[in-house]
Short mmCIF file of C-alpha atoms in Angstrom, two decimals:
data_model
loop_
_atom_site.label_atom_id
_atom_site.label_comp_id
_atom_site.label_asym_id
_atom_site.label_seq_id
_atom_site.Cartn_x
_atom_site.Cartn_y
_atom_site.Cartn_z
CA MET U 1 114.74 69.97 -72.33
CA ARG U 2 110.96 69.70 -72.04
CA ILE U 3 110.99 66.00 -72.92
CA GLY U 4 113.56 65.32 -70.22
CA ILE U 5 111.47 66.99 -67.52
CA GLU U 6 108.30 65.15 -68.64
CA THR U 7 110.21 61.86 -68.56
CA MET U 8 111.49 62.53 -65.05
CA VAL U 9 108.01 63.40 -63.78
CA GLN U 10 106.62 60.22 -65.30
CA VAL U 11 109.37 58.12 -63.71
CA ILE U 12 108.71 59.67 -60.32
CA LEU U 13 104.93 59.11 -60.56
CA LEU U 14 105.49 55.55 -61.69
CA GLY U 15 107.77 54.93 -58.70
CA ILE U 16 105.23 56.32 -56.26
CA ALA U 17 102.49 54.15 -57.85
CA CYS U 18 104.70 51.06 -57.48
CA ILE U 19 105.31 51.80 -53.80
CA PHE U 20 101.59 52.04 -53.12
CA LEU U 21 100.91 48.86 -55.08
CA VAL U 22 103.46 46.94 -53.06
CA GLN U 23 101.89 48.18 -49.84
CA ILE U 24 98.40 47.13 -50.98
CA VAL U 25 99.63 43.63 -51.92
CA GLY U 26 101.39 43.33 -48.49
CA SER U 27 98.20 44.36 -46.69
CA ASN U 28 96.19 41.78 -48.64
CA LEU U 29 98.66 39.04 -47.76
CA TYR U 30 98.35 39.97 -44.06
CA ILE U 31 94.56 39.74 -44.32
CA LEU U 32 94.82 36.33 -45.99
CA GLN U 33 97.03 35.13 -43.12
CA ALA U 34 94.42 36.34 -40.64
CA ARG U 35 91.62 34.53 -42.53
CA SER U 36 93.70 31.33 -42.62
CA CYS U 37 94.32 31.56 -38.88
CA PHE U 38 90.60 32.20 -38.24
CA GLN U 39 89.55 29.17 -40.27
CA LYS U 40 92.04 26.96 -38.44
CA LEU U 41 90.69 28.14 -35.08
CA VAL U 42 87.06 27.64 -36.12
CA ASP U 43 87.90 24.09 -37.26
CA GLN U 44 89.57 23.29 -33.92
CA ILE U 45 86.56 24.59 -31.99
CA GLU U 46 84.10 22.70 -34.19
CA TYR U 47 86.02 19.43 -33.90
CA SER U 48 85.96 19.78 -30.15
CA ARG U 49 82.18 20.30 -30.26
CA ASN U 50 82.50 23.81 -28.86
CA ASP U 51 84.48 22.76 -25.75
CA GLU U 52 85.21 25.70 -23.44
CA GLU U 53 88.79 24.52 -22.76
CA VAL U 54 89.61 24.32 -26.45
CA LEU U 55 88.03 27.75 -26.95
CA GLU U 56 90.36 29.25 -24.34
CA GLN U 57 93.35 27.54 -25.95
CA CYS U 58 92.34 28.99 -29.31
CA LYS U 59 92.13 32.47 -27.79
CA GLU U 60 95.63 32.08 -26.41
CA GLU U 61 96.90 30.79 -29.77
CA ALA U 62 95.36 33.81 -31.52
CA LEU U 63 97.08 36.16 -29.05
CA GLU U 64 100.43 34.49 -29.73
CA GLN U 65 99.96 35.17 -33.42
CA GLY U 66 99.04 38.79 -32.86
CA TYR U 67 95.28 38.53 -33.18
CA ARG U 68 92.42 38.82 -30.66
CA LEU U 69 89.65 36.19 -30.68
CA GLU U 70 86.34 36.96 -29.02
CA SER U 71 83.43 34.57 -28.64
CA ARG U 72 79.75 34.86 -27.89
CA PHE U 73 77.50 31.89 -27.23
CA LEU U 74 74.21 31.99 -29.06
CA GLU U 75 71.00 30.14 -28.43
CA GLU U 76 71.08 26.38 -28.64
CA LYS U 77 68.68 24.95 -31.19
CA GLU U 78 67.87 21.28 -31.40
CA GLY U 79 70.57 20.45 -28.83
CA LYS U 80 73.37 22.09 -30.84
CA SER U 81 75.33 25.04 -29.54
CA CYS U 82 76.49 27.86 -31.75
CA ILE U 83 79.33 30.31 -31.09
CA LEU U 84 79.81 33.62 -32.85
CA LEU U 85 83.56 34.12 -33.25
CA SER U 86 85.27 37.42 -34.05
CA LEU U 87 88.98 37.63 -34.91
CA TYR U 88 90.41 41.14 -34.61
CA TYR U 89 93.67 42.13 -36.28
CA ASP U 90 95.61 45.35 -36.69
CA LEU U 91 96.14 46.43 -40.26
CA LYS U 92 98.85 48.93 -41.02
CA VAL U 93 98.03 51.34 -43.81
CA PRO U 94 100.80 53.41 -45.41
CA ALA U 95 100.52 57.15 -45.27
CA MET U 96 102.80 59.40 -47.27
CA ILE U 97 102.19 62.36 -44.99
CA SER U 98 102.08 61.91 -41.24
CA SER U 99 99.91 64.16 -39.13
CA GLU U 100 102.07 63.55 -36.08
CA LYS U 101 105.37 65.29 -35.46
CA SER U 102 106.99 62.07 -34.27
CA GLY U 103 107.64 61.03 -37.86
CA GLU U 104 105.59 57.84 -37.69
CA THR U 105 104.24 57.14 -41.16
CA LYS U 106 101.81 54.32 -40.52
CA GLU U 107 98.20 54.54 -39.42
CA LYS U 108 96.60 51.56 -37.64
CA LEU U 109 93.20 50.23 -38.57
CA GLU U 110 91.46 47.33 -36.92
CA GLY U 111 89.95 44.63 -39.09
CA VAL U 112 87.55 41.92 -38.03
CA ILE U 113 86.63 38.51 -39.39
CA GLN U 114 83.43 36.94 -38.07
CA GLY U 115 82.02 33.48 -38.37
CA TYR U 116 80.16 30.76 -36.57
CA ALA U 117 81.34 27.55 -34.91
CA ARG U 118 78.57 24.97 -34.81
#
């Protein structure tokens, strides 16, 4: 009887560990998609030589994909402009116990990817 209970506990713990592992892998895939989108937008802005119109189009494209792109122009050195770009994305983290009574089991975190377009 004791061996049966130990086996059941081990199976339950293994199942919980697998659920968390799947959630972590899913979160990492979402972050990789955000990084890919960010790099694509940076490339578009750089190829346009930091054109304001292309920058606005990239902000709209980021919004369509569920991200928020912010830009800040930095000092021009040697006739070259530089833009600090920040891509914000919502990352959903699984929570086994919800603090809210509504039954929602996911907590939102905001991630950011920053880089320069030169």
